CSV table of N, CA and C in Angstrom, one decimal:
chain,number,residue,atom,x,y,z
A,1,MET,N,93.4,197.6,89.5
A,1,MET,CA,93.2,196.3,88.9
A,1,MET,C,94.5,195.5,89.0
A,2,HIS,N,94.4,194.3,89.3
A,2,HIS,CA,95.6,193.4,89.4
A,2,HIS,C,95.7,192.7,88.0
A,3,VAL,N,96.9,192.7,87.5
A,3,VAL,CA,97.2,192.1,86.2
A,3,VAL,C,98.0,190.8,86.5
A,4,VAL,N,97.5,189.7,86.0
A,4,VAL,CA,98.1,188.4,86.3
A,4,VAL,C,98.3,187.6,85.0
A,5,VAL,N,99.3,186.8,85.0
A,5,VAL,CA,99.6,185.9,83.9
A,5,VAL,C,99.6,184.5,84.4
A,6,CYS,N,99.0,183.5,83.6
A,6,CYS,CA,99.0,182.1,84.0
A,6,CYS,C,99.3,181.3,82.8
A,7,GLY,N,99.8,180.1,83.0
A,7,GLY,CA,100.1,179.2,82.0
A,7,GLY,C,99.4,177.8,82.0
A,8,ALA,N,99.0,177.4,80.8
A,8,ALA,CA,98.3,176.1,80.7
A,8,ALA,C,99.3,175.2,80.1
A,9,LEU,N,100.0,174.3,80.9
A,9,LEU,CA,100.9,173.3,80.4
A,9,LEU,C,100.0,172.2,80.0
A,10,VAL,N,100.0,171.8,78.7
A,10,VAL,CA,99.1,170.8,78.1
A,10,VAL,C,99.9,169.7,77.6
A,11,GLU,N,99.5,168.5,78.0
A,11,GLU,CA,100.2,167.3,77.5
A,11,GLU,C,99.2,166.1,77.5
A,12,ASN,N,99.1,165.4,76.4
A,12,ASN,CA,98.2,164.3,76.2
A,12,ASN,C,96.8,164.6,76.7
A,13,HIS,N,96.2,165.7,76.2
A,13,HIS,CA,94.9,166.2,76.5
A,13,HIS,C,94.6,166.4,78.0
A,14,ALA,N,95.7,166.7,78.7
A,14,ALA,CA,95.5,167.0,80.1
A,14,ALA,C,96.3,168.4,80.4
A,15,VAL,N,95.8,169.1,81.4
A,15,VAL,CA,96.4,170.4,81.8
A,15,VAL,C,96.9,170.3,83.2
A,16,LEU,N,98.0,170.9,83.5
A,16,LEU,CA,98.5,170.9,84.9
A,16,LEU,C,97.8,172.0,85.7
A,17,LEU,N,97.1,171.6,86.8
A,17,LEU,CA,96.4,172.6,87.7
A,17,LEU,C,97.1,172.6,89.0
A,18,VAL,N,97.0,173.8,89.7
A,18,VAL,CA,97.5,173.9,91.1
A,18,VAL,C,96.2,174.1,91.9
A,19,HIS,N,96.3,173.5,93.1
A,19,HIS,CA,95.2,173.7,94.1
A,19,HIS,C,95.6,174.8,95.1
A,20,ARG,N,94.8,175.9,95.1
A,20,ARG,CA,95.1,177.0,96.0
A,20,ARG,C,94.9,176.6,97.4
A,21,SER,N,95.9,176.9,98.2
A,21,SER,CA,95.8,176.5,99.7
A,21,SER,C,94.5,177.1,100.3
A,22,PRO,N,93.9,176.3,101.2
A,22,PRO,CA,92.7,176.9,101.9
A,22,PRO,C,93.0,178.1,102.7
A,23,THR,N,94.2,178.4,103.0
A,23,THR,CA,94.6,179.6,103.8
A,23,THR,C,94.8,180.8,102.9
A,24,ARG,N,94.7,180.7,101.6
A,24,ARG,CA,95.0,181.8,100.7
A,24,ARG,C,93.8,182.8,100.9
A,25,ARG,N,94.2,184.1,100.8
A,25,ARG,CA,93.2,185.2,101.0
A,25,ARG,C,92.3,185.2,99.7
A,26,ALA,N,92.9,185.1,98.6
A,26,ALA,CA,92.1,185.2,97.3
A,26,ALA,C,91.9,183.8,96.8
A,27,TYR,N,90.6,183.4,96.5
A,27,TYR,CA,90.2,182.2,95.9
A,27,TYR,C,90.8,181.0,96.6
A,28,PRO,N,90.6,180.8,97.9
A,28,PRO,CA,91.1,179.7,98.6
A,28,PRO,C,90.4,178.4,98.2
A,29,ASP,N,91.1,177.3,98.3
A,29,ASP,CA,90.6,175.9,98.1
A,29,ASP,C,90.0,175.7,96.8
A,30,LEU,N,90.5,176.3,95.7
A,30,LEU,CA,90.1,176.1,94.4
A,30,LEU,C,91.2,175.7,93.5
A,31,TRP,N,90.9,175.1,92.4
A,31,TRP,CA,91.9,174.7,91.4
A,31,TRP,C,92.1,175.8,90.4
A,32,ASP,N,93.3,176.0,89.9
A,32,ASP,CA,93.7,177.1,89.0
A,32,ASP,C,94.9,176.8,88.2
A,33,LEU,N,95.2,177.6,87.2
A,33,LEU,CA,96.4,177.4,86.4
A,33,LEU,C,97.5,178.1,87.2
A,34,PRO,N,98.7,177.6,87.1
A,34,PRO,CA,99.8,178.3,87.8
A,34,PRO,C,100.1,179.6,87.2
A,35,GLY,N,100.6,180.5,88.0
A,35,GLY,CA,101.0,181.9,87.5
A,35,GLY,C,101.0,182.9,88.6
A,36,GLY,N,101.0,184.1,88.2
A,36,GLY,CA,101.1,185.2,89.2
A,36,GLY,C,101.1,186.6,88.6
A,37,HIS,N,101.4,187.5,89.5
A,37,HIS,CA,101.4,189.0,89.1
A,37,HIS,C,102.5,189.3,88.2
A,38,ILE,N,102.3,190.2,87.2
A,38,ILE,CA,103.3,190.7,86.4
A,38,ILE,C,104.0,191.9,87.1
A,39,GLU,N,105.3,191.8,87.2
A,39,GLU,CA,106.0,192.8,88.0
A,39,GLU,C,106.4,194.0,87.0
A,40,ALA,N,106.6,195.1,87.6
A,40,ALA,CA,107.0,196.3,86.9
A,40,ALA,C,108.1,196.1,85.9
A,41,GLY,N,107.9,196.4,84.6
A,41,GLY,CA,108.9,196.3,83.6
A,41,GLY,C,108.9,195.0,82.9
A,42,GLU,N,108.1,194.0,83.4
A,42,GLU,CA,108.1,192.7,82.7
A,42,GLU,C,107.0,192.6,81.6
A,43,SER,N,107.3,191.9,80.6
A,43,SER,CA,106.3,191.6,79.6
A,43,SER,C,105.5,190.4,80.1
A,44,GLU,N,104.4,190.1,79.5
A,44,GLU,CA,103.6,188.9,79.9
A,44,GLU,C,104.4,187.6,79.8
A,45,LEU,N,105.2,187.5,78.8
A,45,LEU,CA,106.0,186.3,78.5
A,45,LEU,C,107.1,186.2,79.6
A,46,GLN,N,107.7,187.3,79.9
A,46,GLN,CA,108.8,187.3,80.9
A,46,GLN,C,108.2,186.9,82.3
A,47,ALA,N,107.1,187.4,82.6
A,47,ALA,CA,106.4,187.1,83.9
A,47,ALA,C,106.0,185.6,83.9
A,48,LEU,N,105.5,185.1,82.8
A,48,LEU,CA,105.1,183.7,82.7
A,48,LEU,C,106.3,182.8,82.9
A,49,ALA,N,107.4,183.1,82.3
A,49,ALA,CA,108.6,182.3,82.4
A,49,ALA,C,109.1,182.3,83.9
A,50,ARG,N,109.1,183.5,84.5
A,50,ARG,CA,109.5,183.6,85.9
A,50,ARG,C,108.6,182.8,86.8
A,51,GLU,N,107.3,183.0,86.7
A,51,GLU,CA,106.3,182.3,87.5
A,51,GLU,C,106.4,180.8,87.4
A,52,MET,N,106.5,180.3,86.1
A,52,MET,CA,106.6,178.9,85.9
A,52,MET,C,107.8,178.3,86.6
A,53,HIS,N,108.9,179.0,86.6
A,53,HIS,CA,110.2,178.6,87.2
A,53,HIS,C,110.0,178.6,88.8
A,54,GLU,N,109.4,179.7,89.3
A,54,GLU,CA,109.3,179.9,90.7
A,54,GLU,C,108.3,178.8,91.3
A,55,GLU,N,107.2,178.6,90.6
A,55,GLU,CA,106.1,177.8,91.2
A,55,GLU,C,106.3,176.3,90.8
A,56,LEU,N,106.9,176.0,89.6
A,56,LEU,CA,106.9,174.6,89.2
A,56,LEU,C,108.3,174.1,88.9
A,57,GLY,N,109.3,175.0,88.9
A,57,GLY,CA,110.7,174.6,88.7
A,57,GLY,C,111.0,174.2,87.2
A,58,ILE,N,110.2,174.7,86.3
A,58,ILE,CA,110.4,174.4,84.9
A,58,ILE,C,110.8,175.7,84.1
A,59,HIS,N,111.4,175.5,83.0
A,59,HIS,CA,111.8,176.6,82.1
A,59,HIS,C,110.9,176.4,80.8
A,60,ILE,N,110.1,177.4,80.5
A,60,ILE,CA,109.2,177.3,79.4
A,60,ILE,C,110.1,177.6,78.1
A,61,VAL,N,109.6,177.1,77.0
A,61,VAL,CA,110.2,177.4,75.7
A,61,VAL,C,109.3,178.5,75.1
A,62,ALA,N,109.8,179.7,75.2
A,62,ALA,CA,109.0,180.9,74.8
A,62,ALA,C,108.4,180.8,73.4
A,63,GLU,N,109.2,180.2,72.5
A,63,GLU,CA,108.8,180.1,71.1
A,63,GLU,C,107.6,179.1,70.9
A,64,ALA,N,107.4,178.3,71.9
A,64,ALA,CA,106.3,177.3,71.9
A,64,ALA,C,105.2,177.7,72.8
A,65,SER,N,105.1,179.0,73.1
A,65,SER,CA,104.0,179.5,74.0
A,65,SER,C,103.2,180.5,73.2
A,66,SER,N,101.9,180.4,73.4
A,66,SER,CA,101.0,181.4,72.7
A,66,SER,C,99.9,181.8,73.6
A,67,ARG,N,99.4,183.0,73.4
A,67,ARG,CA,98.4,183.6,74.2
A,67,ARG,C,97.0,183.0,73.8
A,68,LEU,N,96.3,182.5,74.8
A,68,LEU,CA,95.0,181.9,74.6
A,68,LEU,C,93.9,182.9,74.7
A,69,GLY,N,94.0,183.8,75.7
A,69,GLY,CA,92.9,184.8,75.9
A,69,GLY,C,93.0,185.4,77.2
A,70,ASP,N,91.9,186.0,77.7
A,70,ASP,CA,91.9,186.7,78.9
A,70,ASP,C,90.7,186.3,79.8
A,71,LEU,N,90.9,186.3,81.1
A,71,LEU,CA,89.8,186.0,82.0
A,71,LEU,C,89.7,187.2,83.0
A,72,HIS,N,88.6,187.5,83.5
A,72,HIS,CA,88.3,188.6,84.4
A,72,HIS,C,87.5,188.2,85.6
A,73,ALA,N,87.9,188.8,86.7
A,73,ALA,CA,87.1,188.6,87.9
A,73,ALA,C,87.1,189.8,88.8
A,74,GLY,N,86.0,189.9,89.6
A,74,GLY,CA,85.9,191.0,90.5
A,74,GLY,C,85.6,192.4,89.8
A,75,SER,N,85.6,193.4,90.7
A,75,SER,CA,85.4,194.8,90.1
A,75,SER,C,86.1,195.8,91.0
A,76,GLY,N,86.2,197.0,90.5
A,76,GLY,CA,86.9,198.0,91.3
A,76,GLY,C,88.3,197.7,91.6
A,77,GLU,N,88.8,198.0,92.8
A,77,GLU,CA,90.2,197.8,93.1
A,77,GLU,C,90.5,196.3,93.2
A,78,GLY,N,89.5,195.5,93.4
A,78,GLY,CA,89.7,194.1,93.6
A,78,GLY,C,89.6,193.3,92.2
A,79,ALA,N,89.5,194.1,91.1
A,79,ALA,CA,89.4,193.4,89.8
A,79,ALA,C,90.7,192.8,89.4
A,80,VAL,N,90.6,191.6,88.8
A,80,VAL,CA,91.7,190.9,88.3
A,80,VAL,C,91.6,190.6,86.8
A,81,HIS,N,92.6,190.9,86.1
A,81,HIS,CA,92.7,190.6,84.7
A,81,HIS,C,93.8,189.6,84.5
A,82,VAL,N,93.4,188.4,83.9
A,82,VAL,CA,94.3,187.3,83.8
A,82,VAL,C,94.6,187.0,82.3
A,83,ALA,N,95.9,187.1,81.9
A,83,ALA,CA,96.3,186.7,80.6
A,83,ALA,C,96.6,185.2,80.6
A,84,VAL,N,96.0,184.4,79.8
A,84,VAL,CA,96.2,183.0,79.8
A,84,VAL,C,97.0,182.6,78.6
A,85,TRP,N,98.1,181.8,78.9
A,85,TRP,CA,99.0,181.4,77.8
A,85,TRP,C,99.0,179.9,77.8
A,86,HIS,N,99.1,179.3,76.5
A,86,HIS,CA,99.2,177.9,76.3
A,86,HIS,C,100.7,177.6,76.1
A,87,ILE,N,101.2,176.8,77.0
A,87,ILE,CA,102.6,176.4,77.0
A,87,ILE,C,102.8,175.0,76.4
A,88,ARG,N,103.3,174.9,75.2
A,88,ARG,CA,103.4,173.7,74.5
A,88,ARG,C,104.7,172.9,74.7
A,89,ASP,N,105.7,173.6,75.2
A,89,ASP,CA,107.0,172.9,75.5
A,89,ASP,C,107.7,173.6,76.7
A,90,TRP,N,108.3,172.7,77.4
A,90,TRP,CA,109.1,173.2,78.6
A,90,TRP,C,110.2,172.2,78.9
A,91,VAL,N,111.1,172.7,79.8
A,91,VAL,CA,112.2,171.8,80.2
A,91,VAL,C,112.1,171.6,81.7
A,92,GLY,N,112.2,170.3,82.1
A,92,GLY,CA,112.0,169.9,83.5
A,92,GLY,C,110.7,169.3,83.7
A,93,SER,N,110.6,168.7,84.9
A,93,SER,CA,109.4,168.0,85.4
A,93,SER,C,108.7,168.9,86.4
A,94,PRO,N,107.5,169.3,86.2
A,94,PRO,CA,106.8,170.2,87.1
A,94,PRO,C,106.6,169.6,88.5
A,95,THR,N,107.0,170.4,89.5
A,95,THR,CA,106.9,170.0,90.9
A,95,THR,C,106.3,171.2,91.7
A,96,ASN,N,105.7,171.0,92.8
A,96,ASN,CA,105.2,172.1,93.6
A,96,ASN,C,106.3,172.8,94.4
A,97,ARG,N,106.8,173.9,93.8
A,97,ARG,CA,107.9,174.6,94.5
A,97,ARG,C,107.3,175.8,95.3
A,98,ALA,N,106.0,175.9,95.4
A,98,ALA,CA,105.4,177.0,96.2
A,98,ALA,C,104.3,176.4,97.1
A,99,PRO,N,104.7,175.5,98.0
A,99,PRO,CA,103.7,174.9,98.9
A,99,PRO,C,102.9,175.9,99.8
A,100,GLU,N,103.5,177.1,100.0
A,100,GLU,CA,102.7,178.1,100.8
A,100,GLU,C,101.6,178.6,100.0
A,101,GLU,N,101.6,178.5,98.7
A,101,GLU,CA,100.6,179.0,97.8
A,101,GLU,C,99.6,177.9,97.3
A,102,HIS,N,100.2,176.7,97.0
A,102,HIS,CA,99.4,175.6,96.5
A,102,HIS,C,99.7,174.3,97.4
A,103,ASP,N,98.6,173.6,97.8
A,103,ASP,CA,98.8,172.4,98.6
A,103,ASP,C,98.8,171.2,97.7
A,104,ASP,N,98.6,171.3,96.4
A,104,ASP,CA,98.7,170.2,95.5
A,104,ASP,C,98.8,170.7,94.0
A,105,ILE,N,99.3,169.8,93.2
A,105,ILE,CA,99.3,170.0,91.7
A,105,ILE,C,98.8,168.7,91.1
A,106,ALA,N,98.1,168.8,90.0
A,106,ALA,CA,97.6,167.6,89.3
A,106,ALA,C,97.4,167.8,87.9
A,107,TRP,N,97.7,166.7,87.1
A,107,TRP,CA,97.3,166.7,85.7
A,107,TRP,C,95.8,166.3,85.6
A,108,VAL,N,95.0,167.1,84.9
A,108,VAL,CA,93.6,166.9,84.8
A,108,VAL,C,93.2,166.9,83.3
A,109,GLY,N,92.5,165.9,82.9
A,109,GLY,CA,92.0,165.8,81.5
A,109,GLY,C,91.2,167.1,81.2
A,110,ILE,N,91.4,167.6,80.1
A,110,ILE,CA,90.7,168.8,79.7
A,110,ILE,C,89.2,168.6,79.7
A,111,SER,N,88.8,167.4,79.3
A,111,SER,CA,87.4,167.0,79.3
A,111,SER,C,86.8,166.8,80.7
A,112,GLU,N,87.7,166.7,81.7
A,112,GLU,CA,87.3,166.5,83.1
A,112,GLU,C,87.3,167.8,83.9
A,113,LEU,N,87.7,168.9,83.4
A,113,LEU,CA,87.9,170.1,84.1
A,113,LEU,C,86.6,170.6,84.8
A,114,GLY,N,85.4,170.3,84.2
A,114,GLY,CA,84.2,170.8,84.8
A,114,GLY,C,83.8,170.1,86.1
A,115,GLY,N,84.5,169.0,86.4
A,115,GLY,CA,84.2,168.3,87.6
A,115,GLY,C,85.1,168.8,88.8
A,116,HIS,N,85.9,169.8,88.6
A,116,HIS,CA,86.7,170.4,89.6
A,116,HIS,C,86.3,171.8,90.0
A,117,PRO,N,86.4,172.2,91.3
A,117,PRO,CA,86.0,173.5,91.7
A,117,PRO,C,87.2,174.5,91.2
A,118,LEU,N,86.9,175.3,90.2
A,118,LEU,CA,87.9,176.1,89.5
A,118,LEU,C,87.7,177.6,89.9
A,119,VAL,N,88.8,178.3,89.9
A,119,VAL,CA,88.7,179.8,90.1
A,119,VAL,C,87.9,180.4,89.0
A,120,PHE,N,88.1,180.0,87.8
A,120,PHE,CA,87.3,180.5,86.6
A,120,PHE,C,86.6,179.4,86.0
A,121,GLY,N,85.3,179.5,86.0
A,121,GLY,CA,84.4,178.5,85.5
A,121,GLY,C,84.5,178.4,83.9
A,122,THR,N,85.0,179.5,83.3
A,122,THR,CA,85.1,179.5,81.9
A,122,THR,C,86.4,178.9,81.3
A,123,LEU,N,87.2,178.4,82.3
A,123,LEU,CA,88.5,177.8,81.9
A,123,LEU,C,88.3,176.6,80.9
A,124,PRO,N,87.4,175.7,81.2
A,124,PRO,CA,87.3,174.5,80.3
A,124,PRO,C,87.0,175.0,78.8
A,125,ALA,N,86.1,176.0,78.6
A,125,ALA,CA,85.8,176.5,77.3
A,125,ALA,C,87.0,177.1,76.7
A,126,LEU,N,87.8,177.9,77.4
A,126,LEU,CA,89.0,178.6,76.9
A,126,LEU,C,90.0,177.5,76.5
A,127,LEU,N,90.3,176.5,77.3
A,127,LEU,CA,91.2,175.5,76.9
A,127,LEU,C,90.7,174.7,75.8
A,128,GLY,N,89.5,174.4,75.7
A,128,GLY,CA,88.9,173.6,74.6
A,128,GLY,C,89.0,174.4,73.3
A,129,SER,N,89.2,175.7,73.3
A,129,SER,CA,89.2,176.5,72.1
A,129,SER,C,90.6,176.6,71.4
A,130,ARG,N,91.6,176.1,72.1
A,130,ARG,CA,92.9,176.2,71.6
A,130,ARG,C,93.1,175.4,70.3
A,131,SER,N,93.8,175.9,69.4
A,131,SER,CA,93.9,175.3,68.1
A,131,SER,C,95.3,174.6,67.9
A,132,GLU,N,96.2,174.9,68.9
A,132,GLU,CA,97.6,174.3,68.8
A,132,GLU,C,97.5,172.9,69.3
A,133,PRO,N,98.4,172.0,68.8
A,133,PRO,CA,98.5,170.6,69.2
A,133,PRO,C,99.0,170.6,70.7
A,134,ASP,N,98.7,169.4,71.3
A,134,ASP,CA,99.3,169.1,72.6
A,134,ASP,C,100.8,169.1,72.5
A,135,ARG,N,101.5,169.1,73.6
A,135,ARG,CA,102.9,169.0,73.7
A,135,ARG,C,103.4,167.7,73.0
A,136,LEU,N,104.4,167.8,72.3
A,136,LEU,CA,105.1,166.6,71.7
A,136,LEU,C,106.3,166.3,72.4
A,137,PRO,N,106.4,165.2,73.2
A,137,PRO,CA,107.6,165.0,74.0
A,137,PRO,C,108.8,164.7,73.1
A,138,ARG,N,109.9,165.2,73.6
A,138,ARG,CA,111.2,165.0,72.9
A,138,ARG,C,111.8,163.7,73.4
A,139,LEU,N,112.5,163.0,72.5
A,139,LEU,CA,113.1,161.7,72.8
A,139,LEU,C,114.1,161.8,73.9
A,140,ASP,N,114.8,163.0,74.0
A,140,ASP,CA,116.0,163.1,74.9
A,140,ASP,C,115.5,163.6,76.3
A,141,GLU,N,114.2,163.7,76.5
A,141,GLU,CA,113.7,164.3,77.8
A,141,GLU,C,113.4,163.2,78.7
A,142,ALA,N,113.9,163.2,79.9
A,142,ALA,CA,113.5,162.2,80.9
A,142,ALA,C,112.1,162.6,81.4
A,143,ARG,N,111.2,161.6,81.5
A,143,ARG,CA,109.9,161.8,81.9
A,143,ARG,C,109.7,161.2,83.3
A,144,THR,N,108.8,161.7,84.1
A,144,THR,CA,108.5,161.2,85.4
A,144,THR,C,107.1,160.8,85.6
A,145,THR,N,106.8,160.2,86.7
A,145,THR,CA,105.4,159.8,86.9
A,145,THR,C,104.5,161.0,87.2
A,146,ALA,N,105.0,162.2,87.3
A,146,ALA,CA,104.2,163.4,87.4
A,146,ALA,C,103.6,163.7,86.1
A,147,SER,N,104.0,163.2,85.0
A,147,SER,CA,103.5,163.4,83.7
A,147,SER,C,102.3,162.5,83.5
A,148,PRO,N,101.3,163.0,82.8
A,148,PRO,CA,100.1,162.1,82.5
A,148,PRO,C,100.5,160.9,81.6
A,149,SER,N,101.6,161.1,80.8
A,149,SER,CA,102.0,160.0,79.9
A,149,SER,C,102.8,158.9,80.7
A,150,GLY,N,103.3,159.2,81.9
A,150,GLY,CA,104.0,158.2,82.7
A,150,GLY,C,105.3,157.8,82.1
A,151,ARG,N,105.8,158.5,81.1
A,151,ARG,CA,107.0,158.1,80.5
A,151,ARG,C,108.2,158.8,81.1
């Protein structure tokens, strides 16, 4: 079984998704949350922090991250267990730093997720179940047009 961690960066009722390259072996040409495999000796939160930095160039605020739940796919040796985390605060502006894995990233309204081809069809329900508030932008943080708030 493959153990994976992924993060839902949520801001202004939108979540950041990555589009898996059509050349990927697993789940090509689908939208997903950013993340990846947990390496030996890493906790879920350590892996989440590493993956968000490697893939998006951001640093998550661990204290503002909470586990949302689990997703499962496949069976046998191909089975995947995904731990999903809600990331309420981070430092930096997300950019695609893994173009070999993702050919696009986009902020998608949580209410609009059902209109996208997703790796996990249950993702909209899982994100809709979160009880934590959206990210609250800090006044000292520079915002870019990559953010749904446009600030």
